[in-house]
CSV table of C-alpha atoms in Angstrom, one decimal:
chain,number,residue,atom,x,y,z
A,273,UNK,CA,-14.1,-22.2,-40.8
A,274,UNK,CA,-13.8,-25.5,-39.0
A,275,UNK,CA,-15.9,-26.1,-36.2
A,276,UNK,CA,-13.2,-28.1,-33.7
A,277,UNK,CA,-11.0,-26.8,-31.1
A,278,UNK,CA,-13.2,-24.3,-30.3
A,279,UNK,CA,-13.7,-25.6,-26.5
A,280,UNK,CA,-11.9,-23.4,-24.6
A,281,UNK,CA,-12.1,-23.4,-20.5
A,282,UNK,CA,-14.0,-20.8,-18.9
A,283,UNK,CA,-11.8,-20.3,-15.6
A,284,UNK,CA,-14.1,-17.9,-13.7
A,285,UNK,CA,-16.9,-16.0,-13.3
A,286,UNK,CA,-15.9,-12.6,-15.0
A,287,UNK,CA,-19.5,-11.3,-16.3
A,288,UNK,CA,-19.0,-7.8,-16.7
A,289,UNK,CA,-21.9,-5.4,-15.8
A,290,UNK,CA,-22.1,-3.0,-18.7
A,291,UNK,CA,-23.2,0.4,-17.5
A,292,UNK,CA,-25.5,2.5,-19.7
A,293,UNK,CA,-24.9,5.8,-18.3
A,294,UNK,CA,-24.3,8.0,-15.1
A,295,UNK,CA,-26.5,9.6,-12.8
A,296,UNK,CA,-25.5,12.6,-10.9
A,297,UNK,CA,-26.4,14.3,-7.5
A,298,UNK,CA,-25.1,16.7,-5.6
A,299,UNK,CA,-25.4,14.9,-2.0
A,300,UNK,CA,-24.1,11.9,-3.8
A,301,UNK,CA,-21.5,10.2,-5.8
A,302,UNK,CA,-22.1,9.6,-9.3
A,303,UNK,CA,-23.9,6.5,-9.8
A,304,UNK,CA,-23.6,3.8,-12.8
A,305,UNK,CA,-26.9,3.3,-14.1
A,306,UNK,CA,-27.5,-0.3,-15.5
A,307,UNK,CA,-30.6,-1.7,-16.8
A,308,UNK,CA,-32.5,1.3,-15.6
A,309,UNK,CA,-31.1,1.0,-11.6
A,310,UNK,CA,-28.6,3.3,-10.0
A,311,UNK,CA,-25.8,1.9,-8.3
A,312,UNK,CA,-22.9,3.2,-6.0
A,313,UNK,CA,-19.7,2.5,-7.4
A,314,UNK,CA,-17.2,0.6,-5.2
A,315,UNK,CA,-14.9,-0.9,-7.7
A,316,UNK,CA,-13.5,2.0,-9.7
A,317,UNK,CA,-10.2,3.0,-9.8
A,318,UNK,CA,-10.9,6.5,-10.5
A,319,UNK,CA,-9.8,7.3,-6.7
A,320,UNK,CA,-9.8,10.8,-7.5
A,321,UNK,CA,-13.3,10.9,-9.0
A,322,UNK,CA,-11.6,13.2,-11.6
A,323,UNK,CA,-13.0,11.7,-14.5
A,324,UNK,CA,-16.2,13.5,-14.6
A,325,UNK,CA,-14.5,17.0,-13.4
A,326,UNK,CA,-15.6,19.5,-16.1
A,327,UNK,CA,-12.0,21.4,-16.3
A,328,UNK,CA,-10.9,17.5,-17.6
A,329,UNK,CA,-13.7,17.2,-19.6
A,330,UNK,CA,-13.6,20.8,-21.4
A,331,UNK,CA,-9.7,20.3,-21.9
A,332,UNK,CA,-10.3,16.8,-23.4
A,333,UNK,CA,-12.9,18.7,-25.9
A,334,UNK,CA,-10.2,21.7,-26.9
A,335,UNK,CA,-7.3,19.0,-27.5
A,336,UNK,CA,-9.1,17.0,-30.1
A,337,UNK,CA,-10.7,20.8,-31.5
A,338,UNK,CA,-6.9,21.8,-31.8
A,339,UNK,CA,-5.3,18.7,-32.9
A,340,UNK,CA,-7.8,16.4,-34.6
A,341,UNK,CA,-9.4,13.2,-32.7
A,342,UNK,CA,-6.3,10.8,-33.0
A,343,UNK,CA,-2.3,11.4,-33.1
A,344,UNK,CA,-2.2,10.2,-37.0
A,345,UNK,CA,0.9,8.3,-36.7
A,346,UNK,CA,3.2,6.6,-34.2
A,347,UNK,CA,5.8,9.4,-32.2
A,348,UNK,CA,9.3,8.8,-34.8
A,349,UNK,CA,6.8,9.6,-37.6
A,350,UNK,CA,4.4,12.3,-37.1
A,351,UNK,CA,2.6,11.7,-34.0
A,352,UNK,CA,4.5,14.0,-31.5
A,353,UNK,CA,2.2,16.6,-30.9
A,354,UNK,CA,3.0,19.4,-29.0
A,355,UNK,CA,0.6,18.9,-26.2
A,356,UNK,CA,2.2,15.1,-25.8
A,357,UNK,CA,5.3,16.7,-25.0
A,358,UNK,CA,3.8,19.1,-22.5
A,359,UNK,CA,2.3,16.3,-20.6
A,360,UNK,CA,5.7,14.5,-20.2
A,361,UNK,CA,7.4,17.6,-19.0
A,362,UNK,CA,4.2,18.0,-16.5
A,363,UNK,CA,5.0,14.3,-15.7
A,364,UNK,CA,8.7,14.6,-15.2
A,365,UNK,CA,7.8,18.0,-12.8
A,366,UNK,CA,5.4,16.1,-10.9
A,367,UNK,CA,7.5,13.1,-10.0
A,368,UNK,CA,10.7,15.3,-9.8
A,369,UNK,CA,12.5,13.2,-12.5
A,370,UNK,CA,14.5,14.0,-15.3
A,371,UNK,CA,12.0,13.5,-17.9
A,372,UNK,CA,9.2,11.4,-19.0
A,373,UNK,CA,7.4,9.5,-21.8
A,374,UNK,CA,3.6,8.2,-22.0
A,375,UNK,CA,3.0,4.9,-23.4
A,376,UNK,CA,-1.0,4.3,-24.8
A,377,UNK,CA,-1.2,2.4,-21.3
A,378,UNK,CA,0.7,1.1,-18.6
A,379,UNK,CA,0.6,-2.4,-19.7
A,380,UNK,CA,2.1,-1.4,-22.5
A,381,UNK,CA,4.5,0.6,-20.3
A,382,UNK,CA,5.8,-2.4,-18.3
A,383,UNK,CA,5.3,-4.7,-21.6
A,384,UNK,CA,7.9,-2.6,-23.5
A,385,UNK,CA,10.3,-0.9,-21.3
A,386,UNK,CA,11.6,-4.4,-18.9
A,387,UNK,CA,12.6,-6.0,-22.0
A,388,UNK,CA,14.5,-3.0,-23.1
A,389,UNK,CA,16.1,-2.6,-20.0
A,390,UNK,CA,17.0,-6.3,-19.8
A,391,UNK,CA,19.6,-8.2,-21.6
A,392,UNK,CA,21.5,-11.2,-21.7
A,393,UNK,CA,23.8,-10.3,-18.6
A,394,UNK,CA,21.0,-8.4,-16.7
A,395,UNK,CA,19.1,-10.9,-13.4
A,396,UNK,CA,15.5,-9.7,-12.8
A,397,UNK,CA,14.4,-9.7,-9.9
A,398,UNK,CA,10.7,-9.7,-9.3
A,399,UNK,CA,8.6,-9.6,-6.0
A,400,UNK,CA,6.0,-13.0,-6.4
A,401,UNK,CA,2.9,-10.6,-6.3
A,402,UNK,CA,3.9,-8.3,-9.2
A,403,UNK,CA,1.2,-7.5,-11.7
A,404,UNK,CA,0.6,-9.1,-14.7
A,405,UNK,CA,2.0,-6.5,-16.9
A,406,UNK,CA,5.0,-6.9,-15.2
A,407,UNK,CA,5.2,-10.7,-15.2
A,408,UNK,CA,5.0,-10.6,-18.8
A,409,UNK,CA,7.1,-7.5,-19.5
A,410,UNK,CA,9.8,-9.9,-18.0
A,411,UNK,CA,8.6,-12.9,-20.2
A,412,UNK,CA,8.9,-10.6,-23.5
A,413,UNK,CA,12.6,-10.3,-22.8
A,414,UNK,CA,12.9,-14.1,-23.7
A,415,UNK,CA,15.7,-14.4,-21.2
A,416,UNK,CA,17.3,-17.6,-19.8
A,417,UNK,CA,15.6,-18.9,-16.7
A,418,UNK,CA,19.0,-18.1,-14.8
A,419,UNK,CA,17.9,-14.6,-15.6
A,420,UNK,CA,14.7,-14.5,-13.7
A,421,UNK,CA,14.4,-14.9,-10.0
A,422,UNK,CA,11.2,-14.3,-7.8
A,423,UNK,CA,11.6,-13.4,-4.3
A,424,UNK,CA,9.0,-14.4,-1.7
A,425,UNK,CA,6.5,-11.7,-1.5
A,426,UNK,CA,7.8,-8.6,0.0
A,427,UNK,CA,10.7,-10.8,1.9
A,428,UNK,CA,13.7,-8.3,1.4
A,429,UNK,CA,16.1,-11.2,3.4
A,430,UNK,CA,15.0,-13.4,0.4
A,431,UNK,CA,15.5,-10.8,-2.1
A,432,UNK,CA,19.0,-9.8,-0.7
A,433,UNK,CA,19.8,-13.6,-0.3
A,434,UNK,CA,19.5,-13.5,-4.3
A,435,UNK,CA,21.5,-10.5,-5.0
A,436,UNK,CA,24.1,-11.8,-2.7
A,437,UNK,CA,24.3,-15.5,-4.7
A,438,UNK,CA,24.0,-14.0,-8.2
A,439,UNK,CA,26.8,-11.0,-7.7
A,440,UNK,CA,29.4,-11.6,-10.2
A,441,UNK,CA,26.9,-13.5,-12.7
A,442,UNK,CA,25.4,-10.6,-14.2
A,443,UNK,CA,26.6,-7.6,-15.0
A,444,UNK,CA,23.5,-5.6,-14.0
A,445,UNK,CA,20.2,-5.9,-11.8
A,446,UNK,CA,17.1,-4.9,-12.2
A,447,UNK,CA,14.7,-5.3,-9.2
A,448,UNK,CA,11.2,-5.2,-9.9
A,449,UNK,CA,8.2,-4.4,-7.3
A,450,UNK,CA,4.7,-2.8,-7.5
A,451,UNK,CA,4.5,0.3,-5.3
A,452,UNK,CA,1.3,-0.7,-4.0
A,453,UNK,CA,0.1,-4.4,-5.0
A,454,UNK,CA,-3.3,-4.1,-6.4
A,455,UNK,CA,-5.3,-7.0,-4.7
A,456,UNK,CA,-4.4,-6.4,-1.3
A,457,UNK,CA,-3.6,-2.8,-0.8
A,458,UNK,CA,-0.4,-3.6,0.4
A,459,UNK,CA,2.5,-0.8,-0.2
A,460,UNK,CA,5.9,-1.9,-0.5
A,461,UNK,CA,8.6,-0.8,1.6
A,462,UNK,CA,10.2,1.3,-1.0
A,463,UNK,CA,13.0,2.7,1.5
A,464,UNK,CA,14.4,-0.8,2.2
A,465,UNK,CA,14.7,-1.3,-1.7
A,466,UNK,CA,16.3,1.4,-1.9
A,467,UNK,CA,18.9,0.6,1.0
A,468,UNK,CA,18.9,-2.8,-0.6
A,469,UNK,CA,20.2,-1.5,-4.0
A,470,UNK,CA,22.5,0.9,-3.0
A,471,UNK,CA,23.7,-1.8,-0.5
A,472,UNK,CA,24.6,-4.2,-3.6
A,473,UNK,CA,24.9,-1.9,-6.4
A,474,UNK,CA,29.0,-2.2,-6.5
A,475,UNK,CA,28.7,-5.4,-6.7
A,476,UNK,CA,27.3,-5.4,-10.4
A,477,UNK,CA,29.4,-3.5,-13.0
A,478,UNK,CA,26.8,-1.9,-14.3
A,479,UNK,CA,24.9,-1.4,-11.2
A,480,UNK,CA,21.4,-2.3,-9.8
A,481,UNK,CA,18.4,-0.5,-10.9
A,482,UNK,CA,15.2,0.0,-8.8
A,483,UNK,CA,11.8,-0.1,-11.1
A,484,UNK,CA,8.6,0.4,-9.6
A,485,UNK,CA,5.1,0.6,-10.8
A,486,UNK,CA,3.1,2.6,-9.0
A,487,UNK,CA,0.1,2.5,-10.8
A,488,UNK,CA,-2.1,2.7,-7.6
A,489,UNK,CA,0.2,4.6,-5.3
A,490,UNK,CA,0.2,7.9,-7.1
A,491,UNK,CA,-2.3,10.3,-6.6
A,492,UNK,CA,-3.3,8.2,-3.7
A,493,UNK,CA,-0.6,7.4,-1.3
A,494,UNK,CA,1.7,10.2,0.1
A,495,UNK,CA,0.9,13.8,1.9
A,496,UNK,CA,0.5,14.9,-1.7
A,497,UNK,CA,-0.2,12.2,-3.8
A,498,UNK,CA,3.4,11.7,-5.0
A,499,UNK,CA,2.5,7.8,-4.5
A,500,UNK,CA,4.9,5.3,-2.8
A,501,UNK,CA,7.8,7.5,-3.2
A,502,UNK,CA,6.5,10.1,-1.5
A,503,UNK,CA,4.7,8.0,1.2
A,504,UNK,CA,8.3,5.9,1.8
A,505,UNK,CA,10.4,8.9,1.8
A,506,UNK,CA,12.6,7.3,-0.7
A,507,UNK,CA,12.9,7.0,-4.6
A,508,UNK,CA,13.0,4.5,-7.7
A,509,UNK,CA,15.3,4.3,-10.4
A,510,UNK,CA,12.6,3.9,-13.0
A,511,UNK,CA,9.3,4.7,-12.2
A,512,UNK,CA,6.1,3.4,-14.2
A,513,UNK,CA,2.3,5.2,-13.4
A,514,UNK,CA,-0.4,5.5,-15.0
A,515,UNK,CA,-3.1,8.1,-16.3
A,516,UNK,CA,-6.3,5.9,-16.1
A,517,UNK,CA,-6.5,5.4,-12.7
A,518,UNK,CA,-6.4,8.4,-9.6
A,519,UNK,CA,-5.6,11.3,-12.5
A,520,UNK,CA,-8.9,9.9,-14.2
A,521,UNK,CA,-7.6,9.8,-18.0
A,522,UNK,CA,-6.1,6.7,-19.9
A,523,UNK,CA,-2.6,5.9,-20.7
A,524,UNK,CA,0.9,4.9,-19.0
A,525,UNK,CA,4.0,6.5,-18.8
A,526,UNK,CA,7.5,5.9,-17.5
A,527,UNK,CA,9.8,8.9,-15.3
A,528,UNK,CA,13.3,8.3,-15.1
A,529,UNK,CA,16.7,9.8,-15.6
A,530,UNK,CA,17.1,12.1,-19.0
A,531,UNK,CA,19.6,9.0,-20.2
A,532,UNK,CA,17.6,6.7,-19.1
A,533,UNK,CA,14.5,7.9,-21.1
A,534,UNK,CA,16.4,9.0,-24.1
A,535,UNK,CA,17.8,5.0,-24.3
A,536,UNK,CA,14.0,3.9,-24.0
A,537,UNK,CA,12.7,6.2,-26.9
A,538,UNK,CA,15.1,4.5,-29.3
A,539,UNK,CA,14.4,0.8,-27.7
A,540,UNK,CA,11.0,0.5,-25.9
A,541,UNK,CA,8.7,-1.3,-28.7
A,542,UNK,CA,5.5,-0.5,-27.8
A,543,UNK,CA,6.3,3.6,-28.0
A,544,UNK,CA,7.9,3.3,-31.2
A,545,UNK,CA,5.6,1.0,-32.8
A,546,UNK,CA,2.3,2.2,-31.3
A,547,UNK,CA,0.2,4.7,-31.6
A,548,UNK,CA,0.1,7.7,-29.3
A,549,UNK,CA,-2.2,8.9,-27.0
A,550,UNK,CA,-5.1,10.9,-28.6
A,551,UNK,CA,-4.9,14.8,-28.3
A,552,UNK,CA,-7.6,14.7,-25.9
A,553,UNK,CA,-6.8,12.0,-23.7
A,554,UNK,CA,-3.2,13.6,-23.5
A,555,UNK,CA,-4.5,17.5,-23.0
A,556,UNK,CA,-6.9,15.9,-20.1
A,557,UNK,CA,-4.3,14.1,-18.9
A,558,UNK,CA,-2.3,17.3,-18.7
A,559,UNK,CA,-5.0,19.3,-16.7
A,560,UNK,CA,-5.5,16.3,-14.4
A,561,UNK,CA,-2.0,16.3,-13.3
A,562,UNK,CA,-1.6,20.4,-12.9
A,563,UNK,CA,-5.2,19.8,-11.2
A,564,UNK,CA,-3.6,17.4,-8.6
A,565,UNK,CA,-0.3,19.5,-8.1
A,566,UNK,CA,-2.4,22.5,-6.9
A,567,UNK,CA,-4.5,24.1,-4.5
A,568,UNK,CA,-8.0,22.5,-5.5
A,569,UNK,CA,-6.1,19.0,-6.4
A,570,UNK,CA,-4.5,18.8,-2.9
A,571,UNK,CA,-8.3,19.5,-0.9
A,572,UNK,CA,-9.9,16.6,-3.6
A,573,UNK,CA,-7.1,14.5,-2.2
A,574,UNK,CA,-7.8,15.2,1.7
A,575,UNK,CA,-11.0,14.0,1.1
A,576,UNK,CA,-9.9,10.9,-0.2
A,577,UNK,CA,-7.5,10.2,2.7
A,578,UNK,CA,-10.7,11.1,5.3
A,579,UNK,CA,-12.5,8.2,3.0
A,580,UNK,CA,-9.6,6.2,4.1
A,581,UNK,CA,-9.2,7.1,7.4
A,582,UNK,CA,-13.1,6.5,8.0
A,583,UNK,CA,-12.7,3.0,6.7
A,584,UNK,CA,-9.4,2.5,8.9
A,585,UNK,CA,-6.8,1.6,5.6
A,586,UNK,CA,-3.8,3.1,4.3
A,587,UNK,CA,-4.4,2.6,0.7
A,588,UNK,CA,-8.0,3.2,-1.3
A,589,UNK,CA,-8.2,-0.6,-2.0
A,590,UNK,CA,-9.7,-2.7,1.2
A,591,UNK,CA,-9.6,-6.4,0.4
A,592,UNK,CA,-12.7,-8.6,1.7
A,593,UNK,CA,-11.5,-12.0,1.4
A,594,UNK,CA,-13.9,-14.7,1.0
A,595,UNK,CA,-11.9,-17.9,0.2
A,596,UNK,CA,-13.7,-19.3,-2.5
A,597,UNK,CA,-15.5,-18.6,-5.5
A,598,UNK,CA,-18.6,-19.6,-4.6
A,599,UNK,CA,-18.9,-16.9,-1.4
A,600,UNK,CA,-17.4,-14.3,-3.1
A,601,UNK,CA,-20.2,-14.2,-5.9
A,602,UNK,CA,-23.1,-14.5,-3.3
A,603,UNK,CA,-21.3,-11.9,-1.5
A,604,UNK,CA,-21.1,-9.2,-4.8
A,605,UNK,CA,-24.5,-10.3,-5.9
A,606,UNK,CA,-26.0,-9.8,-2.5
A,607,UNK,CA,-24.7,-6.1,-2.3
A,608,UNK,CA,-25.8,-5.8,-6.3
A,609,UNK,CA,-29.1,-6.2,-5.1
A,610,UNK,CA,-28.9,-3.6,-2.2
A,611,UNK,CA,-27.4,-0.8,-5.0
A,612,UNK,CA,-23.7,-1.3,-4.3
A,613,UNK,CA,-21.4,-2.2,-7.3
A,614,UNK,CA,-18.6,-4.2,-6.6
A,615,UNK,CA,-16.1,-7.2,-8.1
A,616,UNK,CA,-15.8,-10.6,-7.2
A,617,UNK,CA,-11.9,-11.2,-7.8
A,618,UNK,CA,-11.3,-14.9,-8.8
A,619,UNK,CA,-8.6,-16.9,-9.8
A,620,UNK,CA,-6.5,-16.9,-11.9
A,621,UNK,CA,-6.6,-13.3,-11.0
A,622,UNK,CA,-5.8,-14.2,-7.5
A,623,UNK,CA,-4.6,-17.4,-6.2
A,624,UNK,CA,-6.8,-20.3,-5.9
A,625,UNK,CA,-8.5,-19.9,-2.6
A,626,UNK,CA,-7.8,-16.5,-2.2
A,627,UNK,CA,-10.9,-15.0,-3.7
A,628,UNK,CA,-11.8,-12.0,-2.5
A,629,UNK,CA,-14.1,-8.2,-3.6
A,630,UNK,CA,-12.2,-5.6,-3.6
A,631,UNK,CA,-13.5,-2.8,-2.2
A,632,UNK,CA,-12.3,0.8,-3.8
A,633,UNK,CA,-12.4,4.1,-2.3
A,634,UNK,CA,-13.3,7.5,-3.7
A,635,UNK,CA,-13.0,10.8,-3.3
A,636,UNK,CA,-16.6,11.3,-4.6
A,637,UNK,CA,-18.0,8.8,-2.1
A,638,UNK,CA,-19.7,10.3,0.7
A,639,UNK,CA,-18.9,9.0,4.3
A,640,UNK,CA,-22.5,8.0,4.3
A,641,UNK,CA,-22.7,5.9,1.5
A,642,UNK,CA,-19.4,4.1,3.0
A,643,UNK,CA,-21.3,3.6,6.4
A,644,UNK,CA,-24.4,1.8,4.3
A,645,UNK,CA,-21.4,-0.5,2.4
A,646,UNK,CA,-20.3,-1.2,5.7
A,647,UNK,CA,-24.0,-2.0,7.2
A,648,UNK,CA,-24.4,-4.5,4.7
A,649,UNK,CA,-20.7,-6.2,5.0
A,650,UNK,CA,-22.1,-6.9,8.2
A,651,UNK,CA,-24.9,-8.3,7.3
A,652,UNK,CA,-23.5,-10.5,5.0
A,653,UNK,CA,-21.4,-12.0,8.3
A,654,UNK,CA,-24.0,-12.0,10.8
């Protein structure tokens, strides 16, 4: 093998701090043990703290005793087991849709349902803080530049200022927004989308679609973790989630319309040409999300909106922005040495200048172990 052009840029700092194991109290949440030290966890998105909760963990064991350890083929083929179509319906009944279908994440969910959706006489529409996923899943439709606008981040004038100069261009539009954007916490305002879409949706033949992913709005976000629809009191057209973050699982899925799905199952790539969730991860997935609709779900969830409350945010993620690279890695080594685990978000993750740790709530955190993060925030400043 030739030994040139291997001198590739190294953009940012992203060492990754491998954890060996977890430690577990019960006047404390589980700590990630690495090289031999306990440390609280601040940057997890299992908001939930479901992943370690042993009706998840016993289902996860009895789906891969009942249907083998991996789906053995992609869905069209023979890798639509019975419990994969269980969690879909649970999905569907959660997000009062239609129907549903689970991708093996929601990258893939966003990488192979935009393009589907998206042709030659559809205009995307995307806010200018949209996830990565997103920003691609509109790249893998290979459509002409004319076909791809940004509006200024969550500037609905600008957005409507688009829709109004493109309306008898295309013959659809699809508007594209996270429900809640990821590096700041901020949630969308999901009703004025709405109004927005219904407001121009004559004025495109075959009428404007609203897609949202909500990857960190549900199970968060709204009175009962119904995410940003819930929380907005208003509802997408197409609604991406995920499994991997508050229902503590892995996986992505889309909700939508029956027609709507049924068109994606024949078109989306990645769910015909991928691999399937495995048993377990689905039949976990599927307890996680009847876990969260009840009783027991609903008082895991209070506790997470008291964590919030007690930290004075309206989403689990609370931004520390630093401004540079330099102070954001003293800042997340600093707390590394006190026993708190967070990450230093650089660019390009975030824009230049813009670094920042993002702090993550829990419902396994204890109010106390937020009040000793906080301590040494203000430290750090003082």
């Amino acid at each position: 093998m030739s030994k040139n052009n291997h001198n590739f840029p190294v953009l940012g700092n992203k060492t990754e701090s491998i954890i060996e194991k977890f430690e577990f109290s019960n006047n404390s949440s589980p700590k990630a043990v690495i090289s031999g030290k306990p440390y609280t966890i601040f940057n997890s998105n299992d908001y939930l703290g479901l992943r370690f909760h042993p009706e998840l963990i016993a289902a996860e064991h009895q789906g891969s005793k009942t249907f083998g350890t991996g789906p053995g083929a992609v869905r069209f083929i023979s890798g639509s087991l019975q419990v994969h179509r269980d969690l879909e319906q649970a999905i569907a009944r959660f997000h009062g849709r239609e129907d549903a279908m689970i991708f093996s994440s929601a990258f893939s969910a966003n990488f192979s349902t935009i393009p589907a959706l998206s042709d030659s006489k559809t205009l995307t529409i995307s806010d200018k803080l949209n996830h990565r996923s997103i920003i691609d899943g509109i790249r893998a439709a290979s459509l002409p530049s004319e076909n791809r606008q940004i509006y200024r981040h969550l500037d609905y004038d600008h957005l409507s200022e688009i829709l109004t100069q493109n309306a008898g261009k295309f013959t659809r539009c699809l508007i594209i927004s996270d429900g809640v954007f990821s590096m700041l916490g901020e949630i969308v305002n999901l009703k004025r989308l709405r109004q927005i879409c219904d407001e121009f949706n004559s004025l495109y033949p075959d009428g404007v679609l609203l897609y949202i992913d909500d990857a960190h709005g549900v199970g968060v976000i709204g009175n009962t973790g119904r995410g940003t629809e819930e929380y907005c009191q208003a509802q997408a057209d197409v609604l991406c989630g995920t499994l991997g973050k508050a229902f503590g699982c892995d996986g992505g899925y889309i909700t939508a319309s029956k027609t709507i799905i049924s068109f994606l199952r024949e078109s989306a790539a990645g769910y015909i040409y991928s691999n399937n969730l495995s048993p377990g991860t689905a039949s976990a997935a599927l307890t996680s999300i009847n876990l969260v609709a009840s009783q027991k779900g609903q008082t895991i969830l209070k506790k997470l909106h008291s964590n919030m409350r007690f930290l004075g945010v309206k989403h689990a993620i609370k931004p520390v922005i630093m401004g540079s690279p330099k102070k954001t890695l003293e800042l997340k080594q600093k707390l590394f040495d006190q026993g708190i685990l967070v990450t230093a978000i650089n660019y390009p993750v975030v824009p230049q200048d813009a670094d920042e740790i993002r702090l993550q709530l829990s419902a396994s955190q204890s109010q106390t172990e937020i009040k000793t993060l906080l301590s040494l925030l203000d430290d750090s400043h003082s």
